[in-house]
Amino acid sequence: MDTPVPEDRLHVVVGVIADSRGRLLIQQRRPGTPKAGQWEFPGGKVEPGESPGFALARELEEELGIEDAVSTPLAKIRHDYDHARVWLDTRLVTSFHGQARGREGQSVAWVHVEEILWFDVLEAVHPILAAYKRTSRRKEEDGSGGSRTG
């Protein structure tokens, strides 16, 4: 059962994307945006009538040039920034085509999990990263894995 988005929250979809070398994609917030200069996982607002999976695929194509992104739910996280109260619908991207590049002028980086916190990340990156690590550990324990292209 899907959890409804609380009315007092902005619905945002966030993608955790790993490449074939196990690195995760992060991007830097652009000048002129709240929290400019900090790093985050890519994503954006879910528009009315969109499913989170569709919204993420749209955002990844618009922001990064990644096409045909397929994702599965990872975690739902409430977070309060000083500028917004958000409902982060985080998703694990299981496959995609293309090479990520900052199509809106933002910097992007592929980094190993243990290196992400070397960056000045948004506060909400911490619970997203924790959810990713829990999921990764479970997959390692049961021997399952996913395929990604890029």
CSV table of C-alpha atoms in Angstrom, one decimal:
chain,number,residue,atom,x,y,z
A,1,MET,CA,0.0,0.0,0.0
A,2,ASP,CA,1.3,3.4,-1.0
A,3,THR,CA,1.6,6.0,1.8
A,4,PRO,CA,-0.3,9.2,0.9
A,5,VAL,CA,1.7,12.5,0.8
A,6,PRO,CA,0.8,14.6,3.8
A,7,GLU,CA,-1.0,17.8,2.7
A,8,ASP,CA,1.5,20.1,4.4
A,9,ARG,CA,4.5,18.6,2.4
A,10,LEU,CA,6.0,19.3,-1.0
A,11,HIS,CA,6.1,15.9,-2.8
A,12,VAL,CA,9.7,15.4,-4.1
A,13,VAL,CA,11.1,12.4,-5.8
A,14,VAL,CA,14.8,11.5,-5.3
A,15,GLY,CA,16.8,9.0,-7.3
A,16,VAL,CA,19.7,7.0,-5.9
A,17,ILE,CA,21.6,5.9,-9.0
A,18,ALA,CA,24.6,3.5,-8.9
A,19,ASP,CA,26.9,2.8,-11.9
A,20,SER,CA,28.5,-0.5,-12.8
A,21,ARG,CA,31.4,0.3,-10.4
A,22,GLY,CA,29.1,0.8,-7.4
A,23,ARG,CA,29.5,4.6,-7.3
A,24,LEU,CA,26.5,6.8,-6.6
A,25,LEU,CA,25.6,9.9,-8.6
A,26,ILE,CA,25.3,13.2,-6.8
A,27,GLN,CA,24.8,16.7,-8.1
A,28,GLN,CA,25.5,20.2,-6.8
A,29,ARG,CA,22.7,22.7,-6.3
A,30,ARG,CA,22.9,25.6,-8.7
A,31,PRO,CA,23.5,29.2,-7.7
A,32,GLY,CA,20.2,31.0,-7.1
A,33,THR,CA,18.5,28.0,-5.6
A,34,PRO,CA,17.9,27.3,-1.9
A,35,LYS,CA,21.0,25.6,-0.4
A,36,ALA,CA,23.1,26.5,-3.5
A,37,GLY,CA,26.4,24.8,-3.6
A,38,GLN,CA,25.4,21.8,-1.5
A,39,TRP,CA,25.3,18.3,-3.0
A,40,GLU,CA,22.3,16.1,-3.3
A,41,PHE,CA,20.9,13.1,-5.0
A,42,PRO,CA,19.1,14.1,-8.2
A,43,GLY,CA,15.3,14.5,-8.5
A,44,GLY,CA,12.6,17.1,-8.3
A,45,LYS,CA,8.9,17.9,-7.7
A,46,VAL,CA,6.2,15.3,-8.5
A,47,GLU,CA,3.7,17.1,-10.7
A,48,PRO,CA,-0.1,16.5,-10.2
A,49,GLY,CA,-1.2,13.2,-11.8
A,50,GLU,CA,2.4,11.8,-12.0
A,51,SER,CA,3.5,8.6,-10.4
A,52,PRO,CA,6.8,8.9,-8.5
A,53,GLY,CA,8.5,6.6,-11.0
A,54,PHE,CA,7.4,8.6,-14.0
A,55,ALA,CA,8.3,11.9,-12.2
A,56,LEU,CA,11.8,10.6,-11.5
A,57,ALA,CA,12.3,9.4,-15.1
A,58,ARG,CA,11.2,12.8,-16.3
A,59,GLU,CA,13.5,14.7,-13.9
A,60,LEU,CA,16.5,12.6,-14.7
A,61,GLU,CA,16.1,13.1,-18.4
A,62,GLU,CA,15.6,16.9,-18.0
A,63,GLU,CA,18.4,17.5,-15.5
A,64,LEU,CA,21.0,14.8,-16.5
A,65,GLY,CA,20.2,13.5,-19.9
A,66,ILE,CA,19.6,10.0,-18.5
A,67,GLU,CA,16.9,8.1,-20.5
A,68,ASP,CA,14.6,5.2,-19.8
A,69,ALA,CA,15.2,5.3,-16.0
A,70,VAL,CA,13.5,2.4,-14.2
A,71,SER,CA,13.3,2.7,-10.4
A,72,THR,CA,11.9,0.9,-7.4
A,73,PRO,CA,10.8,2.5,-4.0
A,74,LEU,CA,13.6,2.9,-1.5
A,75,ALA,CA,12.2,5.0,1.4
A,76,LYS,CA,9.8,7.8,2.2
A,77,ILE,CA,11.3,10.5,4.3
A,78,ARG,CA,9.8,13.6,5.9
A,79,HIS,CA,12.3,16.4,6.1
A,80,ASP,CA,12.1,20.1,7.1
A,81,TYR,CA,14.4,22.5,5.5
A,82,ASP,CA,14.3,26.2,6.5
A,83,HIS,CA,12.7,26.9,3.1
A,84,ALA,CA,10.4,23.9,2.7
A,85,ARG,CA,8.7,20.9,4.3
A,86,VAL,CA,9.2,18.0,2.0
A,87,TRP,CA,8.0,14.4,1.5
A,88,LEU,CA,11.0,12.7,-0.1
A,89,ASP,CA,9.8,9.8,-2.2
A,90,THR,CA,13.2,8.1,-2.7
A,91,ARG,CA,13.7,5.5,-5.4
A,92,LEU,CA,16.5,3.2,-6.3
A,93,VAL,CA,17.3,3.5,-10.1
A,94,THR,CA,17.7,-0.1,-11.3
A,95,SER,CA,18.5,0.7,-15.0
A,96,PHE,CA,19.0,3.6,-17.3
A,97,HIS,CA,20.6,4.6,-20.6
A,98,GLY,CA,22.9,7.5,-21.3
A,99,GLN,CA,25.7,9.3,-19.6
A,100,ALA,CA,24.8,11.7,-16.8
A,101,ARG,CA,25.8,15.3,-17.4
A,102,GLY,CA,24.6,18.6,-15.8
A,103,ARG,CA,22.1,19.8,-18.4
A,104,GLU,CA,21.1,22.7,-16.2
A,105,GLY,CA,24.6,23.9,-15.5
A,106,GLN,CA,25.0,21.9,-12.3
A,107,SER,CA,28.1,19.9,-11.4
A,108,VAL,CA,27.7,16.1,-11.1
A,109,ALA,CA,30.0,13.5,-9.6
A,110,TRP,CA,30.1,9.7,-9.3
A,111,VAL,CA,31.3,8.9,-5.8
A,112,HIS,CA,31.7,5.8,-3.7
A,113,VAL,CA,29.3,5.5,-0.8
A,114,GLU,CA,32.0,6.1,1.8
A,115,GLU,CA,33.1,9.3,-0.1
A,116,ILE,CA,29.7,11.1,-0.2
A,117,LEU,CA,30.0,12.6,3.2
A,118,TRP,CA,33.3,14.2,2.1
A,119,PHE,CA,31.0,16.6,0.2
A,120,ASP,CA,28.9,19.4,1.7
A,121,VAL,CA,25.6,17.5,1.3
A,122,LEU,CA,22.0,18.5,2.1
A,123,GLU,CA,20.9,17.2,5.5
A,124,ALA,CA,18.3,14.9,3.9
A,125,VAL,CA,21.2,13.0,2.1
A,126,HIS,CA,22.0,11.3,5.5
A,127,PRO,CA,18.7,9.3,5.9
A,128,ILE,CA,18.6,8.5,2.2
A,129,LEU,CA,22.1,7.2,2.3
A,130,ALA,CA,21.2,5.1,5.4
A,131,ALA,CA,18.2,3.6,3.6
A,132,TYR,CA,20.5,2.8,0.6
A,133,LYS,CA,23.0,1.1,2.8
A,134,ARG,CA,20.3,-1.0,4.5
A,135,THR,CA,19.0,-2.1,1.1
A,136,SER,CA,22.5,-2.9,-0.2
A,137,ARG,CA,23.3,-5.0,2.9
A,138,ARG,CA,20.1,-7.0,2.5
A,139,LYS,CA,20.9,-7.6,-1.2
A,140,GLU,CA,24.4,-8.8,-0.3
A,141,GLU,CA,23.1,-11.1,2.4
A,142,ASP,CA,20.5,-12.7,0.1
A,143,GLY,CA,22.8,-12.8,-2.9
A,144,SER,CA,20.5,-10.7,-5.1
A,145,GLY,CA,21.7,-7.8,-7.2
A,146,GLY,CA,20.6,-5.6,-10.0
A,147,SER,CA,21.8,-4.6,-13.4
A,148,ARG,CA,22.5,-1.1,-14.4
A,149,THR,CA,23.8,0.5,-17.6
A,150,GLY,CA,25.3,3.8,-18.2
